[in-house]
Tab-separated table of C-alpha atoms in Angstrom:
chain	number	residue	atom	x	y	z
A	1	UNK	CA	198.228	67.829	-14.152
A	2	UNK	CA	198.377	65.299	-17.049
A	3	UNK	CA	197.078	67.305	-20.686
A	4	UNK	CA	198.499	66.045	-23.504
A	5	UNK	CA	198.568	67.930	-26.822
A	6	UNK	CA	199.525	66.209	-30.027
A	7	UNK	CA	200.097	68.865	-32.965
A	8	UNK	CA	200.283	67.811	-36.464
A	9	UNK	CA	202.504	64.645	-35.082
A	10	UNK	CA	203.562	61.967	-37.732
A	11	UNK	CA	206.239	59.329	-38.120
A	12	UNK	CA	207.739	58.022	-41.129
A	13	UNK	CA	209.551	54.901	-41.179
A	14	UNK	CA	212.230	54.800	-44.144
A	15	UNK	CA	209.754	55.445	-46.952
A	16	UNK	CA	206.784	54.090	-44.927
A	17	UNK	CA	204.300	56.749	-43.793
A	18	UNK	CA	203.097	55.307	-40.410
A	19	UNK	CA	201.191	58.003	-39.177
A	20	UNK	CA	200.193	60.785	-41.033
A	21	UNK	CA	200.073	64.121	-39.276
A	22	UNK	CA	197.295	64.388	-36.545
A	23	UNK	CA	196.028	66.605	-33.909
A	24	UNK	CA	195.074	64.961	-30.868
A	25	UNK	CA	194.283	66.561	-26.998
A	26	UNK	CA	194.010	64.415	-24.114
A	27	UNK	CA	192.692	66.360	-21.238
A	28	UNK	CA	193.713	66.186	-17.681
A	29	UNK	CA	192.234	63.241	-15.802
A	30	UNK	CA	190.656	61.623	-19.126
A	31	UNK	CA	190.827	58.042	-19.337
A	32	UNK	CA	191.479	57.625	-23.634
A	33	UNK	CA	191.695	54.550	-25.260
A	34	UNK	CA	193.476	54.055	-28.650
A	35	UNK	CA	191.745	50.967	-30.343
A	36	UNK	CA	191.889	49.791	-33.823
A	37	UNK	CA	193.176	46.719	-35.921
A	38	UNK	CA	196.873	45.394	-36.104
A	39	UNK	CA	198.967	47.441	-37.454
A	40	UNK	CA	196.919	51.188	-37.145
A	41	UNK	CA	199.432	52.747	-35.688
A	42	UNK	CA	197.911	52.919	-31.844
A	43	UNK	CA	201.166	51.669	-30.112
A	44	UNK	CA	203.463	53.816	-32.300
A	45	UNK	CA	201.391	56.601	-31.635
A	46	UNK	CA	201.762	55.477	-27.701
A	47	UNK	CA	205.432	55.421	-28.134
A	48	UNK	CA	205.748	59.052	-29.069
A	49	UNK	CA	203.802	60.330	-26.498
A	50	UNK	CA	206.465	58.184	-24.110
A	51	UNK	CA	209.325	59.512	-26.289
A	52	UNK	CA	210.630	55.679	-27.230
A	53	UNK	CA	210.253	57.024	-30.346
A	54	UNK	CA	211.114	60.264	-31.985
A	55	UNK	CA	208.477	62.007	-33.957
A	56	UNK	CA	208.955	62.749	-37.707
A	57	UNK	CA	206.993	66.233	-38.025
A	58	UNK	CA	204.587	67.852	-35.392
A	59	UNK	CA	204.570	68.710	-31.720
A	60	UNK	CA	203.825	67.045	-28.220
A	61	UNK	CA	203.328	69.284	-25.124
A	62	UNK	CA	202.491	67.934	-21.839
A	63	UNK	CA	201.337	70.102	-19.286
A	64	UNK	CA	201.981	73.282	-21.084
A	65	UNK	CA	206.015	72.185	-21.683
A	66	UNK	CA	206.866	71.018	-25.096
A	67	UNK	CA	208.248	67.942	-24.406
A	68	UNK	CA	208.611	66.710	-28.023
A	69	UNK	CA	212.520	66.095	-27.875
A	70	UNK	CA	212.682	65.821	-24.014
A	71	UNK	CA	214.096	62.173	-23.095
A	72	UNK	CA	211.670	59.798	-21.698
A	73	UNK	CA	212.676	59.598	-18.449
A	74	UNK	CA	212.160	63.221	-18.164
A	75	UNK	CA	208.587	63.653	-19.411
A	76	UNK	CA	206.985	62.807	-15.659
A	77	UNK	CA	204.954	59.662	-17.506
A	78	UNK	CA	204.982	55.630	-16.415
A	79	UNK	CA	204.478	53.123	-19.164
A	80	UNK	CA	203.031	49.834	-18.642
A	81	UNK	CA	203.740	47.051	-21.141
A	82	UNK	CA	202.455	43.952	-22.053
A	83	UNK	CA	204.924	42.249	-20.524
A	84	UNK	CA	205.258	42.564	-17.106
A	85	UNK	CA	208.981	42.852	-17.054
A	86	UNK	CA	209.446	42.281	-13.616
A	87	UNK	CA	212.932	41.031	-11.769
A	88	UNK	CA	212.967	37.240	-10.800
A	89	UNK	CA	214.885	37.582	-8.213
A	90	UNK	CA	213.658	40.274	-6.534
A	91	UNK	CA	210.508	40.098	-4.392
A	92	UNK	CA	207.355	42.532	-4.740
A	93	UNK	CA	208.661	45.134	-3.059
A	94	UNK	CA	212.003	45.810	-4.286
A	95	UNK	CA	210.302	45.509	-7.836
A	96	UNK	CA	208.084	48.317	-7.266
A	97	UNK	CA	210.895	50.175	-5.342
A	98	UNK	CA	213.537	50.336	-8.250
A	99	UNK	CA	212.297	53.132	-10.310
A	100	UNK	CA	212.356	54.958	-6.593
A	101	UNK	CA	215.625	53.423	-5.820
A	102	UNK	CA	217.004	54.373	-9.218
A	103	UNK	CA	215.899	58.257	-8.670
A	104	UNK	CA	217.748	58.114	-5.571
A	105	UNK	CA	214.253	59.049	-3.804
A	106	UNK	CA	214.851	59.807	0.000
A	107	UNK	CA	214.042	56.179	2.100
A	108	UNK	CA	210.808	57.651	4.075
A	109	UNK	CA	209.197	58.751	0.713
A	110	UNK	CA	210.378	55.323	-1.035
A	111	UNK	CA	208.395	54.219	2.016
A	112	UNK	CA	205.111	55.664	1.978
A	113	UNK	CA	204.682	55.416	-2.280
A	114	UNK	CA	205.067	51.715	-2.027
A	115	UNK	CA	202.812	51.470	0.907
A	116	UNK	CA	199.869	53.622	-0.639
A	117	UNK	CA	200.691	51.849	-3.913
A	118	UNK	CA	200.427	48.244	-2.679
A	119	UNK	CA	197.138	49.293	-0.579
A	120	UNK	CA	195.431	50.369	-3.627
A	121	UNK	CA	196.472	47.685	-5.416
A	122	UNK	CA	195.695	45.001	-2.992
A	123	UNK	CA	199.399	44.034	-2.841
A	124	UNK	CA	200.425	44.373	0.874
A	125	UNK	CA	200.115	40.780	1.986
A	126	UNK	CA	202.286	39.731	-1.086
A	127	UNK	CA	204.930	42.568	-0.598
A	128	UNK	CA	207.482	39.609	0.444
A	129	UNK	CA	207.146	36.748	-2.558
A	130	UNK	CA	208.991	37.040	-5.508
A	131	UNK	CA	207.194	37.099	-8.730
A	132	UNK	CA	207.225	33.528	-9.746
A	133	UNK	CA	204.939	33.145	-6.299
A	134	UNK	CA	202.132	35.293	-8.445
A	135	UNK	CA	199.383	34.790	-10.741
A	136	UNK	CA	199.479	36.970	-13.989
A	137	UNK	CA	196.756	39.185	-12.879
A	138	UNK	CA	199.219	39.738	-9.399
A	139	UNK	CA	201.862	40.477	-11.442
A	140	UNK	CA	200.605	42.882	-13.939
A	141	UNK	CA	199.326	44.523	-10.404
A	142	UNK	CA	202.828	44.694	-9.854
A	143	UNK	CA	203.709	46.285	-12.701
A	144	UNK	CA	201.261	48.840	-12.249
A	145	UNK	CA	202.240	49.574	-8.673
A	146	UNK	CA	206.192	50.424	-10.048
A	147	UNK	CA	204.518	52.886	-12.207
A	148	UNK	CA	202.181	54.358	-9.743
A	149	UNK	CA	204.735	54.912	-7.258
A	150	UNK	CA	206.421	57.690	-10.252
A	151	UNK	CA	203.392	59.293	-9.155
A	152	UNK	CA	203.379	60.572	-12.850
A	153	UNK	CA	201.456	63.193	-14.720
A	154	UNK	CA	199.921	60.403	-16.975
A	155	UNK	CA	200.017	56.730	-17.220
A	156	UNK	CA	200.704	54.985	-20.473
A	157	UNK	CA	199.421	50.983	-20.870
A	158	UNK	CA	200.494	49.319	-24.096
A	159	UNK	CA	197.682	46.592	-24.863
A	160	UNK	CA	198.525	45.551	-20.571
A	161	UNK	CA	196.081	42.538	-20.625
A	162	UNK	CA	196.979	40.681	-24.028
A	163	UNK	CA	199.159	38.021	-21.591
A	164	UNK	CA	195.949	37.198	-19.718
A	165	UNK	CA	193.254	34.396	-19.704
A	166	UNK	CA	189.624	35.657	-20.230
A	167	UNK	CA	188.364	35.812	-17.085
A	168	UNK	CA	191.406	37.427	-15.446
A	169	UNK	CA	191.427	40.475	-18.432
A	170	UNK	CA	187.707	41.019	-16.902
A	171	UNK	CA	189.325	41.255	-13.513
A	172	UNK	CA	191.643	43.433	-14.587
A	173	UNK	CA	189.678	45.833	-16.713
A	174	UNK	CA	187.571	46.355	-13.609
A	175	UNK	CA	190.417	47.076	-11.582
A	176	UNK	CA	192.274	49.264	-13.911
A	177	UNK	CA	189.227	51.382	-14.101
A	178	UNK	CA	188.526	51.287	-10.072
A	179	UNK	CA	192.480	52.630	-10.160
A	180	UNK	CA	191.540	55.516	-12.506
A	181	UNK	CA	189.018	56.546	-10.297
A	182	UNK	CA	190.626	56.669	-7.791
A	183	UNK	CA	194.180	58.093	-8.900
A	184	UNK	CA	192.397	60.629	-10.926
A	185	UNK	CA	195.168	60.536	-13.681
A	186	UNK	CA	195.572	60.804	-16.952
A	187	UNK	CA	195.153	57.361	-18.557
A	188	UNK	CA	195.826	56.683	-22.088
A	189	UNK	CA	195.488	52.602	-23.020
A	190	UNK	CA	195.881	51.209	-26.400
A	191	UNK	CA	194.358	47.800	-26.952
A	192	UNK	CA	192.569	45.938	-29.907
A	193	UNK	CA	189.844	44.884	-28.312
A	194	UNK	CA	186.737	47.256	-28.707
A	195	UNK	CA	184.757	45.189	-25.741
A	196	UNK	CA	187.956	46.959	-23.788
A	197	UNK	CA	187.690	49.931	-25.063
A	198	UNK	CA	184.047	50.030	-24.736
A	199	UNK	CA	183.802	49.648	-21.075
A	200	UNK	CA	186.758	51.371	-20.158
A	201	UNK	CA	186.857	54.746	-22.119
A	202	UNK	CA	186.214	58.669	-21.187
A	203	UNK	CA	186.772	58.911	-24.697
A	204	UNK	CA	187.637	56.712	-27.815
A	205	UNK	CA	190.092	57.238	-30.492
A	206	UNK	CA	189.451	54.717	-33.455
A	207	UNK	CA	192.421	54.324	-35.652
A	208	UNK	CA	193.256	52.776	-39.295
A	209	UNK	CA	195.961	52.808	-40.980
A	210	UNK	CA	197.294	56.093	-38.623
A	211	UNK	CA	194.550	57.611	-39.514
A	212	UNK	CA	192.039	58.806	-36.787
A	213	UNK	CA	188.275	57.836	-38.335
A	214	UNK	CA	186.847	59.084	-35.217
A	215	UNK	CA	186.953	60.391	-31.578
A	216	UNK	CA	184.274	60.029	-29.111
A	217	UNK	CA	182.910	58.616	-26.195
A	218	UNK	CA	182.196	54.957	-26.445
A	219	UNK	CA	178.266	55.553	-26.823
A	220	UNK	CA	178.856	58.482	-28.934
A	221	UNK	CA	180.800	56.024	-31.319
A	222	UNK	CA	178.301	53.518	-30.727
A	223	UNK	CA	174.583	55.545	-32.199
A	224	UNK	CA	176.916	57.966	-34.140
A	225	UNK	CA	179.654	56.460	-35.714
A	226	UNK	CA	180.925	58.675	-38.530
A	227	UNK	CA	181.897	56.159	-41.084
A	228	UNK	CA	181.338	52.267	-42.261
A	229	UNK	CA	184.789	51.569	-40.778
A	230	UNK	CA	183.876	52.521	-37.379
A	231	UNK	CA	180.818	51.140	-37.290
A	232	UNK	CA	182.249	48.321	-38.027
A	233	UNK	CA	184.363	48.540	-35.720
A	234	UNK	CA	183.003	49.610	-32.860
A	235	UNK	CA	180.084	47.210	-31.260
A	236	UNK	CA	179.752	43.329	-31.025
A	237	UNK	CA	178.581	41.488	-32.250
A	238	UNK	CA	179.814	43.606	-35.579
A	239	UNK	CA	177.005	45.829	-37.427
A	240	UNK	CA	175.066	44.552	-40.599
A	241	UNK	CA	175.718	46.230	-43.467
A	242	UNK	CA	173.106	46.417	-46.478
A	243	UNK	CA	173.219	48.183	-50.478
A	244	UNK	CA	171.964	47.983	-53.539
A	245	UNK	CA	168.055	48.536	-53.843
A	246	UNK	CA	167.437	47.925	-49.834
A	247	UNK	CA	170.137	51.047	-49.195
A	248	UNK	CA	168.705	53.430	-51.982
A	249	UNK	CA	165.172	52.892	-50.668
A	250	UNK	CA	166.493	54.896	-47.665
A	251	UNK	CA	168.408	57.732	-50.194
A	252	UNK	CA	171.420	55.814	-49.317
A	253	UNK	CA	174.783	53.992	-51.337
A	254	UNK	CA	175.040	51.357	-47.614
A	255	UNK	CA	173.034	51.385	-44.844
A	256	UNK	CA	173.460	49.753	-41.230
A	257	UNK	CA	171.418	48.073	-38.771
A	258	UNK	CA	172.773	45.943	-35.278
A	259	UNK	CA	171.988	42.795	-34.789
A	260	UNK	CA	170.383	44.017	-31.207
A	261	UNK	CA	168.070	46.580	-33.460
A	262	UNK	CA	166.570	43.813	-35.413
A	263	UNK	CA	163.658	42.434	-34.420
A	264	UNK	CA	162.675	38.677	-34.525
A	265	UNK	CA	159.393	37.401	-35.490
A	266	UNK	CA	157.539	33.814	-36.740
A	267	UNK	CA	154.780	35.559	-37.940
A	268	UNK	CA	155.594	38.179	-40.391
A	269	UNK	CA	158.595	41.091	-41.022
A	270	UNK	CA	159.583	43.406	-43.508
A	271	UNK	CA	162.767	40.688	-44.318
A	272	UNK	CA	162.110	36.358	-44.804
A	273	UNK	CA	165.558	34.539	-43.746
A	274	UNK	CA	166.791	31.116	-43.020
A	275	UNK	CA	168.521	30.257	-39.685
A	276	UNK	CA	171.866	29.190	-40.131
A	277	UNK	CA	174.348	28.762	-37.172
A	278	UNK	CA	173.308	29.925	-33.765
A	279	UNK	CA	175.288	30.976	-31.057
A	280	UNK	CA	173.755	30.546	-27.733
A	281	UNK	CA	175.582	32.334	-24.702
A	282	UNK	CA	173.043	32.143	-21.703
A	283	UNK	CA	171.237	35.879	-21.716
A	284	UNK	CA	171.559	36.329	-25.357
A	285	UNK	CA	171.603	34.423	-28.577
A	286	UNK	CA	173.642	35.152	-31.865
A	287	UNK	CA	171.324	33.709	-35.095
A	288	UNK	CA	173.581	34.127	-38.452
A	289	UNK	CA	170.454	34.448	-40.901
A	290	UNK	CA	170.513	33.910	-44.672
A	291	UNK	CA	167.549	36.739	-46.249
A	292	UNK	CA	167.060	35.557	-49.729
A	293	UNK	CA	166.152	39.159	-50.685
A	294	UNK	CA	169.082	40.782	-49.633
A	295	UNK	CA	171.116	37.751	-51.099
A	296	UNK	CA	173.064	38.246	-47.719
A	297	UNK	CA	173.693	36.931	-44.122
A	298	UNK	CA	172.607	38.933	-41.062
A	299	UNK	CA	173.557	38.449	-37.572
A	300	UNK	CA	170.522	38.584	-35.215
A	301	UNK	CA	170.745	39.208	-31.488
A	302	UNK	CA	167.774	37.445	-29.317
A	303	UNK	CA	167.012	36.215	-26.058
A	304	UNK	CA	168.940	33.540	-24.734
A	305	UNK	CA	165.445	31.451	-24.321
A	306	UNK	CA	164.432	31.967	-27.899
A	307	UNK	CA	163.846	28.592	-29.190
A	308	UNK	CA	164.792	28.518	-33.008
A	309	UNK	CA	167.030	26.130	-34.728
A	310	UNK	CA	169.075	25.834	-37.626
A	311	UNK	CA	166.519	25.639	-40.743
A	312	UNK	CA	163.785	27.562	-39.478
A	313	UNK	CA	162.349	30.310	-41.322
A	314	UNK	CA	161.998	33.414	-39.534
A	315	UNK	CA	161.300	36.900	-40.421
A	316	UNK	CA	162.755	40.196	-39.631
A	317	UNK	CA	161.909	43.615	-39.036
A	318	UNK	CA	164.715	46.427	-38.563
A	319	UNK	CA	164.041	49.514	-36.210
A	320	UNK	CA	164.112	52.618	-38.510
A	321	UNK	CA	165.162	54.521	-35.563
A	322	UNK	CA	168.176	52.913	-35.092
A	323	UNK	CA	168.886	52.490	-39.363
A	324	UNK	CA	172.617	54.128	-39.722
A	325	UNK	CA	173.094	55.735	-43.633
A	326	UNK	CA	176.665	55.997	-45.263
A	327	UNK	CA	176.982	57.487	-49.100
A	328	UNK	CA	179.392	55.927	-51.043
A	329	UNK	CA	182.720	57.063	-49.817
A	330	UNK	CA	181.518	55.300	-46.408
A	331	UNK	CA	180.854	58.673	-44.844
A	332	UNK	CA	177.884	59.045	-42.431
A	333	UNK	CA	174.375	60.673	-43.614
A	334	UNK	CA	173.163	62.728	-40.791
C-alpha cells in the first residue's frame, strides 16, 4: 500500500511563506508528477512527504498512519535524488546492498532483493564494476535499484534526470515508467520539465509559487487547463495567447489557441501574418508569425515538409473548437 494524504500542509521559512496550506491525495499505485517553474515549491513539498523537512501546519498520513513527525527512515519510502550519490569504492552490488546491510536484513533476503532488483533493472552483468565503470544512465539505474530493494510503500524521485544528456533522459523516462508498471508502486516525481511530466504522469500537479493551479491527468491539463498559467504551462510548444478586441469578440478578457490548432494557409484565413524565424525539426515545423492585426507574434505548428520561408505572407485560421477563454483574473470560461 502506498496512499498518501496531505492535509492543510504548509511550510514557512523564517518569515517566508513557501507553501501555503494544501490538500493533496496520492492514491495507491498512482504515478504523480509535481511540475512547475524554479522555485514553486515542488521539491520542498517532496521533502515533507520524505520527512527531510518538518512541516509548519497540516498533516501527512501514509497508509492510514499519520506519519507527519515520524523520522524518515521510518516512513517505509525510498528517495531518489538528482545526484546519484553512489560509493566510489564500492562496486554495484554492495551499493545497492547498503541500505539492506544497514537494516541488518537477514543475508538470503539481502540476496534475492538485489537479484530481482538488478534483473529489472538490467543490472546483473554489471553487478561487479564499481561506479566509475558506468554511464550516467547505469548509474542512476543504480540508484534506483538501492531504493527498490527498501521495497517501500512509495518511491520519491527529486528532478532524477537533470544530470543527464538528452537522449539518455529519453532512455530513462521510458524506463522509469516500464519500472512503474511493473513495481506497481506509488511514484511521486518532481521535475521542471512538462515534456516529462507529460509522458510520464497518472496524474499532474502544476505548481506556482506553492500554490497548486491545477491537478489532472496530463490530457485533462492539456484541453482543460483551468487557468492562463497552466496553459501556459502545460504543452509545447507554449500556447498563444490573444486580448483586446480579438478576445472580447469571443465574450472573453484573453483567449488561447495552440500552435498545433492553427491552421496554415496561402490562400486566405481569418488572420494575415509575416513569417519570421522557423524552426524545422524533421516531422514538424515551428513558424514564429508576426499578424499585423493582432499587433502580436504567434507560434505555428506545421508539417515538417511545409515549404515557407522567412518573409512570406501567410494566413491563418484558428479551430474554434479548440479556442480556450480566460476572464480577467486568468480563470477558465467553461
Amino acid at each position: 500500500m502506498g496512499r498518501i494524504q496531505l492535509s492543510q500542509v504548509s511550510k514557512v521559512f523564517g518569515d517566508v511563506e513557501v507553501i501555503p496550506p494544501l490538500d493533496l491525495d496520492i492514491e495507491d499505485g498512482e504515478f504523480m508528477v509535481f511540475v512547475g517553474p524554479s522555485g514553486c515549491g515542488k521539491s520542498t513539498l517532496l521533502r515533507l512527504i520524505a520527512g527531510l523537512e518538518d512541516v509548519t501546519t497540516g498533516s501527512i498520513v501514509i497508509d492510514g498512519s499519520d506519519a507527519t513527525t515520524v523520522p524518515p527512515a521510518k516512513r517505509g519510502l525510498a528517495m531518489v535524488f538528482q545526484s546519484y550519490a553512489l560509493y566510489p569504492h564500492m562496486s554495484v552490488r554492495k551499493n545497492i546492498a547498503f541500505p539492506m546491510k544497514m537494516a541488518r536484513m537477514p543475508q538470503d533476503e539481502q540476496v534475492r532483493r538485489l537479484e530481482a532488483a538488478a534483473q529489472v533493472l538490467n543490472l546483473t552483468e554489471y553487478l561487479d564494476r564499481r561506479p566509475g565503470q558506468l554511464s550516467g544512465g547505469q548509474r542512476q539505474r543504480v540508484a534506483i535499484g538501492r531504493a527498490i530493494v527498501r521495497e517501500p510503500a512509495a518511491f520519491l524521485f527529486d528532478e532524477p534526470l537533470s544530470n543527464l544528456d538528452a537522449a539518455l533522459r529519453v532512455g530513462m523516462r521510458l524506463e522509469i515508467s516500464e519500472l512503474h508498471k511493473r513495481l506497481q508502486t506509488t511514484m511521486v516525481y518532481v521535475t521542471h520539465d512538462q515534456v516529462e511530466a507529460m509522458t510520464m504522469a497518472d496524474k499532474i500537479v502544476v505548481l506556482h509559487a506553492g500554490v497548486i493551479e491545477q491537478v489532472g491527468s496530463p490530457l485533462e491539463l492539456y484541453r482543460s487547463p483551468q487557468n492562463t498559467f497552466v496553459a501556459g504551462f502545460i504543452g509545447s510548444p507554449k500556447m498563444n495567447f490573444i486580448e483586446g478586441p480579438e478576445a472580447a469578440s469571443h465574450d472573453a478578457h484573453t483567449v488561447g489557441i495552440r500552435p498545433e490548432h492553427i491552421d496554415v494557409s496561402s490562400g486566405s484565413g481569418t488572420w494575415t501574418g509575416t513569417v519570421g524565424v522557423s524552426e524545422h525539426l524533421g516531422s514538424d515545423t515551428f513558424f514564429h508569425v508576426t499578424v499585423d492585426e493582432l499587433s502580436q507574434l504567434l507560434t505555428v505548428r506545421a508539417g515538417g515538409e511545409v515549404d515557407l520561408h522567412y518573409g512570406d505572407t501567410i494566413h491563418l485560421t484558428p479551430n474554434l473548437d479548440h479556442l480556450h477563454r480566460f476572464d480577467e483574473r486568468g480563470l477558465r470560461i467553461s
